[in-house]
Amino acid sequence: MKWQGRRQSDNVEDRRSISGGGKAIIGGGVIGIIVLLLNLFGGETGQQIAPILEQMQGGQGQQTEAAAPLSKEDEEMGNFVRVVLADNEDIWSKIFAENGMTYEKPKLVLFKGGVQTACGGASSASGPFYCPGDRKVYMDLGFFEELKSKFGAKGGDFAIAYVIAHEIGHHIQTLLGTSAKMRQEQQGKSEAEANKLSVALELQADFYAGVWAHYNQENLDAGDIEEALSAANAVGDDAIQSKMQGHVVPDSFTHGTSEQRMYWFKKGYKTGDITQGTTFEEIR
């Protein structure tokens, strides 16, 4: 992605060089894997169960240690994230204005180890996520090495850009009331039916990420879309379950299959039309 020398957003909180995490209540092992599966790429479910997991651990969260000073590579990655966030701000502000609305810019928090949010505490094992309680995106950039080494993604800077755009997609859903409506519709549903609604929400966030990429084509390099699709493929529910437990349970899917995630990102990228993100109609 072409990003050097371009506008950087002022809405990034870089906490990587400070001891700002508080209790990292989500640990490693089984608990960490549970949250990774629930939270990967923006699910809100994992943050909602954080207090329960803290009780399971006996409330014995460890204080995060002070992080080391940022390296040159860390600084460069922070600048890259600021440019990607600025792109999202510009594009979504324009789309909202064209539809008679005002876009509220979210904050993006970079952290290492653990972090406290309005949705509870979390560790890096949670994966990147959006917290509707404070309308902030939280990311530990170390996650992307895990994405490559454990889940087989290609990596690359546009994989990071895709994840950020997906999380911003959840912010769009919060602003439009989609997330609140989905949670209301989940009430009284069976677990399998409630999961279908969660899948629709996640796939729509993938679609919005594709819409962002559509309007950002002038800054894309050859291979960028392939990097995004590789990341989407790696974090499909079927791919994760197959790798982690050796078999898949479709009724337990909360984010969509690899095929679905790639399809909806590509649809957003090809159309650039926010009215085409009809995942709730098509997932039922």
Short mmCIF file of C-alpha atoms in Angstrom, two decimals:
data_model
loop_
_atom_site.label_atom_id
_atom_site.label_comp_id
_atom_site.label_asym_id
_atom_site.label_seq_id
_atom_site.Cartn_x
_atom_site.Cartn_y
_atom_site.Cartn_z
CA MET A 1 0.00 0.00 0.00
CA LYS A 2 1.26 3.47 -0.87
CA TRP A 3 1.28 5.29 2.45
CA GLN A 4 4.57 7.14 3.05
CA GLY A 5 4.24 10.91 3.13
CA ARG A 6 0.46 10.89 3.35
CA ARG A 7 -1.91 12.36 5.96
CA GLN A 8 -1.86 10.69 9.36
CA SER A 9 -4.83 10.63 11.70
CA ASP A 10 -4.66 12.34 15.09
CA ASN A 11 -7.09 9.78 16.50
CA VAL A 12 -4.54 7.09 17.37
CA GLU A 13 -3.70 6.45 21.04
CA ASP A 14 -0.33 4.71 21.11
CA ARG A 15 0.01 2.95 24.46
CA ARG A 16 2.72 0.53 23.38
CA SER A 17 5.54 2.24 25.30
CA ILE A 18 3.67 2.73 28.57
CA SER A 19 2.39 0.45 31.29
CA GLY A 20 -1.22 1.25 30.57
CA GLY A 21 -2.87 -2.12 30.34
CA GLY A 22 -4.02 -2.55 33.92
CA LYS A 23 -5.12 -6.14 34.50
CA ALA A 24 -4.75 -8.34 31.48
CA ILE A 25 -7.61 -10.54 32.59
CA ILE A 26 -7.54 -12.82 29.58
CA GLY A 27 -4.60 -15.18 29.90
CA GLY A 28 -3.02 -17.80 27.70
CA GLY A 29 -3.81 -21.47 27.41
CA VAL A 30 -7.42 -22.60 27.02
CA ILE A 31 -8.89 -19.27 28.16
CA GLY A 32 -6.80 -17.36 25.64
CA ILE A 33 -7.80 -19.69 22.81
CA ILE A 34 -11.50 -19.32 23.71
CA VAL A 35 -11.27 -15.56 23.53
CA LEU A 36 -9.19 -15.65 20.36
CA LEU A 37 -11.90 -17.69 18.64
CA LEU A 38 -14.69 -15.47 19.96
CA ASN A 39 -13.02 -12.15 19.31
CA LEU A 40 -10.98 -12.60 16.16
CA PHE A 41 -11.53 -9.64 13.86
CA GLY A 42 -13.97 -7.61 15.77
CA GLY A 43 -16.51 -9.78 17.52
CA GLU A 44 -18.07 -8.11 20.54
CA THR A 45 -19.00 -11.42 22.21
CA GLY A 46 -15.56 -11.98 23.69
CA GLN A 47 -15.56 -8.59 25.39
CA GLN A 48 -18.98 -9.27 26.87
CA ILE A 49 -17.77 -12.48 28.52
CA ALA A 50 -14.58 -10.92 29.89
CA PRO A 51 -15.96 -10.58 33.46
CA ILE A 52 -16.98 -14.25 33.42
CA LEU A 53 -13.53 -15.34 32.33
CA GLU A 54 -11.99 -13.20 35.05
CA GLN A 55 -14.06 -15.12 37.63
CA MET A 56 -12.92 -18.39 36.03
CA GLN A 57 -9.36 -17.30 36.63
CA GLY A 58 -10.15 -16.42 40.22
CA GLY A 59 -9.68 -12.71 39.56
CA GLN A 60 -5.93 -13.26 39.50
CA GLY A 61 -5.12 -11.12 36.48
CA GLN A 62 -1.55 -9.98 36.25
CA GLN A 63 -0.56 -6.36 35.99
CA THR A 64 0.94 -5.64 32.60
CA GLU A 65 4.60 -4.79 32.66
CA ALA A 66 6.03 -1.60 31.27
CA ALA A 67 6.72 -2.01 27.57
CA ALA A 68 10.14 -1.37 26.09
CA PRO A 69 10.75 1.86 24.16
CA LEU A 70 9.42 1.70 20.64
CA SER A 71 11.82 0.52 17.97
CA LYS A 72 12.17 2.19 14.59
CA GLU A 73 10.01 -0.56 13.12
CA ASP A 74 7.37 0.04 15.82
CA GLU A 75 7.37 3.74 15.01
CA GLU A 76 6.98 3.03 11.32
CA MET A 77 4.09 0.67 11.92
CA GLY A 78 2.40 3.29 14.08
CA ASN A 79 2.71 5.80 11.24
CA PHE A 80 1.26 3.27 8.82
CA VAL A 81 -1.73 2.70 11.10
CA ARG A 82 -2.31 6.45 11.33
CA VAL A 83 -2.39 6.72 7.53
CA VAL A 84 -4.85 3.82 7.21
CA LEU A 85 -7.08 5.37 9.86
CA ALA A 86 -6.90 8.73 8.07
CA ASP A 87 -7.99 7.02 4.84
CA ASN A 88 -10.97 5.51 6.63
CA GLU A 89 -11.85 8.89 8.11
CA ASP A 90 -11.77 10.61 4.72
CA ILE A 91 -13.69 7.94 2.85
CA TRP A 92 -16.40 7.32 5.44
CA SER A 93 -16.87 11.05 6.09
CA LYS A 94 -17.54 11.45 2.36
CA ILE A 95 -19.90 8.47 2.16
CA PHE A 96 -21.86 9.62 5.22
CA ALA A 97 -22.09 13.18 3.89
CA GLU A 98 -23.40 11.89 0.55
CA ASN A 99 -26.16 10.14 2.50
CA GLY A 100 -27.08 13.15 4.65
CA MET A 101 -25.27 11.97 7.77
CA THR A 102 -22.26 13.05 9.82
CA TYR A 103 -19.46 10.57 10.43
CA GLU A 104 -18.18 10.36 14.00
CA LYS A 105 -14.51 9.45 13.93
CA PRO A 106 -13.47 6.63 16.29
CA LYS A 107 -10.20 6.34 18.19
CA LEU A 108 -7.74 3.54 17.53
CA VAL A 109 -5.67 2.28 20.46
CA LEU A 110 -2.36 0.48 19.93
CA PHE A 111 -1.22 -1.60 22.91
CA LYS A 112 1.10 -4.41 23.90
CA GLY A 113 0.19 -7.19 26.29
CA GLY A 114 -3.03 -6.04 27.93
CA VAL A 115 -5.50 -3.20 27.85
CA GLN A 116 -8.51 -1.89 29.77
CA THR A 117 -11.55 -0.82 27.79
CA ALA A 118 -15.15 0.19 28.42
CA CYS A 119 -15.98 -3.40 27.43
CA GLY A 120 -13.63 -4.89 30.06
CA GLY A 121 -10.03 -5.97 30.14
CA ALA A 122 -8.34 -7.93 27.37
CA SER A 123 -4.96 -9.27 26.36
CA SER A 124 -3.30 -9.64 23.01
CA ALA A 125 -4.86 -13.11 22.74
CA SER A 126 -8.20 -11.42 22.14
CA GLY A 127 -7.13 -10.28 18.69
CA PRO A 128 -8.07 -6.87 17.30
CA PHE A 129 -11.52 -5.73 18.40
CA TYR A 130 -13.94 -2.82 18.48
CA CYS A 131 -15.54 -1.76 21.76
CA PRO A 132 -18.91 -0.05 21.26
CA GLY A 133 -18.84 1.16 24.87
CA ASP A 134 -16.08 3.70 24.18
CA ARG A 135 -16.23 3.54 20.35
CA LYS A 136 -12.58 2.64 20.05
CA VAL A 137 -10.67 0.06 18.02
CA TYR A 138 -8.01 -1.87 19.98
CA MET A 139 -5.03 -3.60 18.36
CA ASP A 140 -1.82 -5.29 19.39
CA LEU A 141 0.16 -5.39 16.14
CA GLY A 142 1.91 -8.56 17.30
CA PHE A 143 -1.31 -10.34 16.35
CA PHE A 144 -0.34 -10.25 12.69
CA GLU A 145 2.67 -12.48 13.25
CA GLU A 146 0.26 -14.97 14.83
CA LEU A 147 -1.98 -14.63 11.79
CA LYS A 148 0.90 -15.68 9.55
CA SER A 149 2.58 -18.31 11.72
CA LYS A 150 -0.51 -20.04 13.15
CA PHE A 151 -3.26 -19.39 10.64
CA GLY A 152 -1.35 -19.34 7.36
CA ALA A 153 -2.11 -15.83 6.14
CA LYS A 154 0.30 -14.19 3.69
CA GLY A 155 0.82 -11.16 5.90
CA GLY A 156 1.81 -7.81 4.42
CA ASP A 157 0.80 -4.29 5.29
CA PHE A 158 -2.58 -4.50 3.56
CA ALA A 159 -3.60 -7.41 5.78
CA ILE A 160 -3.29 -4.93 8.65
CA ALA A 161 -5.20 -2.32 6.65
CA TYR A 162 -7.99 -4.84 6.04
CA VAL A 163 -8.29 -5.62 9.74
CA ILE A 164 -8.46 -1.92 10.64
CA ALA A 165 -11.11 -1.36 7.97
CA HIS A 166 -13.09 -4.35 9.30
CA GLU A 167 -13.04 -2.91 12.82
CA ILE A 168 -14.12 0.47 11.45
CA GLY A 169 -16.94 -1.48 9.81
CA HIS A 170 -18.16 -2.37 13.30
CA HIS A 171 -18.02 1.31 14.18
CA ILE A 172 -20.17 2.07 11.12
CA GLN A 173 -22.66 -0.54 12.34
CA THR A 174 -22.75 1.14 15.75
CA LEU A 175 -23.37 4.57 14.22
CA LEU A 176 -26.13 3.23 11.97
CA GLY A 177 -27.78 1.27 14.79
CA THR A 178 -27.18 -2.07 13.08
CA SER A 179 -25.32 -3.61 16.04
CA ALA A 180 -28.02 -2.64 18.55
CA LYS A 181 -30.76 -3.98 16.28
CA MET A 182 -28.87 -7.25 15.83
CA ARG A 183 -28.47 -7.74 19.57
CA GLN A 184 -32.18 -7.05 20.04
CA GLU A 185 -33.07 -9.61 17.39
CA GLN A 186 -30.86 -12.19 19.11
CA GLN A 187 -33.07 -12.08 22.21
CA GLY A 188 -35.17 -15.21 22.51
CA LYS A 189 -33.43 -16.95 19.61
CA SER A 190 -31.77 -20.32 19.83
CA GLU A 191 -27.99 -20.31 20.00
CA ALA A 192 -27.74 -21.40 16.37
CA GLU A 193 -30.10 -18.65 15.17
CA ALA A 194 -28.37 -16.03 17.31
CA ASN A 195 -25.04 -17.12 15.83
CA LYS A 196 -26.40 -16.58 12.30
CA LEU A 197 -27.12 -12.95 13.18
CA SER A 198 -23.59 -12.59 14.56
CA VAL A 199 -22.22 -14.02 11.31
CA ALA A 200 -24.26 -11.50 9.32
CA LEU A 201 -22.83 -8.66 11.40
CA GLU A 202 -19.25 -9.82 10.86
CA LEU A 203 -19.70 -10.38 7.13
CA GLN A 204 -21.17 -6.92 6.76
CA ALA A 205 -18.06 -5.51 8.47
CA ASP A 206 -15.99 -7.40 5.88
CA PHE A 207 -18.18 -5.85 3.18
CA TYR A 208 -17.58 -2.36 4.59
CA ALA A 209 -13.83 -3.07 4.56
CA GLY A 210 -14.18 -3.88 0.88
CA VAL A 211 -16.09 -0.63 0.28
CA TRP A 212 -13.22 1.27 1.89
CA ALA A 213 -10.71 -0.52 -0.36
CA HIS A 214 -12.85 0.35 -3.40
CA TYR A 215 -12.52 4.05 -2.71
CA ASN A 216 -8.83 3.74 -1.85
CA GLN A 217 -7.69 2.04 -5.05
CA GLU A 218 -5.31 4.83 -6.05
CA ASN A 219 -3.17 3.96 -3.03
CA LEU A 220 -3.11 0.19 -3.51
CA ASP A 221 -0.11 -1.80 -4.69
CA ALA A 222 -0.24 -4.96 -6.77
CA GLY A 223 -1.02 -7.86 -4.45
CA ASP A 224 -2.77 -5.80 -1.76
CA ILE A 225 -6.21 -7.28 -2.36
CA GLU A 226 -4.69 -10.78 -2.33
CA GLU A 227 -3.19 -9.99 1.09
CA ALA A 228 -6.62 -8.95 2.39
CA LEU A 229 -8.29 -12.05 0.95
CA SER A 230 -5.59 -14.27 2.45
CA ALA A 231 -6.26 -12.77 5.88
CA ALA A 232 -10.03 -13.16 5.42
CA ASN A 233 -9.52 -16.77 4.37
CA ALA A 234 -7.30 -17.51 7.38
CA VAL A 235 -9.85 -16.31 9.94
CA GLY A 236 -12.96 -18.01 8.62
CA ASP A 237 -14.74 -19.98 11.35
CA ASP A 238 -14.29 -23.21 9.40
CA ALA A 239 -10.57 -22.63 8.91
CA ILE A 240 -10.01 -21.79 12.58
CA GLN A 241 -12.09 -24.68 13.90
CA SER A 242 -10.44 -27.15 11.55
CA LYS A 243 -6.99 -26.02 12.64
CA MET A 244 -7.75 -25.76 16.37
CA GLN A 245 -10.02 -28.78 16.91
CA GLY A 246 -9.78 -30.88 13.77
CA HIS A 247 -13.44 -30.55 12.76
CA VAL A 248 -16.04 -27.85 12.15
CA VAL A 249 -19.38 -27.15 13.84
CA PRO A 250 -21.37 -24.86 11.52
CA ASP A 251 -24.04 -23.99 14.10
CA SER A 252 -21.31 -22.52 16.31
CA PHE A 253 -19.99 -20.17 13.60
CA THR A 254 -20.05 -16.51 14.69
CA HIS A 255 -17.94 -14.83 11.99
CA GLY A 256 -18.60 -16.76 8.79
CA THR A 257 -16.68 -19.24 6.67
CA SER A 258 -13.52 -18.37 4.79
CA GLU A 259 -15.50 -18.39 1.54
CA GLN A 260 -18.14 -16.04 2.95
CA ARG A 261 -15.60 -13.60 4.36
CA MET A 262 -13.75 -13.38 1.07
CA TYR A 263 -16.99 -13.10 -0.90
CA TRP A 264 -18.33 -10.14 1.08
CA PHE A 265 -15.02 -8.30 1.09
CA LYS A 266 -14.81 -8.73 -2.69
CA LYS A 267 -18.42 -7.60 -3.13
CA GLY A 268 -17.72 -4.40 -1.21
CA TYR A 269 -14.53 -3.86 -3.18
CA LYS A 270 -16.21 -4.39 -6.56
CA THR A 271 -19.40 -2.38 -5.94
CA GLY A 272 -18.36 0.39 -3.54
CA ASP A 273 -22.09 0.63 -2.80
CA ILE A 274 -23.01 0.52 0.89
CA THR A 275 -26.58 -0.52 0.04
CA GLN A 276 -25.24 -3.84 -1.30
CA GLY A 277 -24.14 -5.06 2.15
CA THR A 278 -27.28 -7.16 2.55
CA THR A 279 -25.75 -9.86 4.70
CA PHE A 280 -28.69 -10.06 7.11
CA GLU A 281 -31.11 -10.74 4.26
CA GLU A 282 -28.87 -13.34 2.64
CA ILE A 283 -27.67 -15.19 5.74
CA ARG A 284 -31.14 -16.19 6.98
#
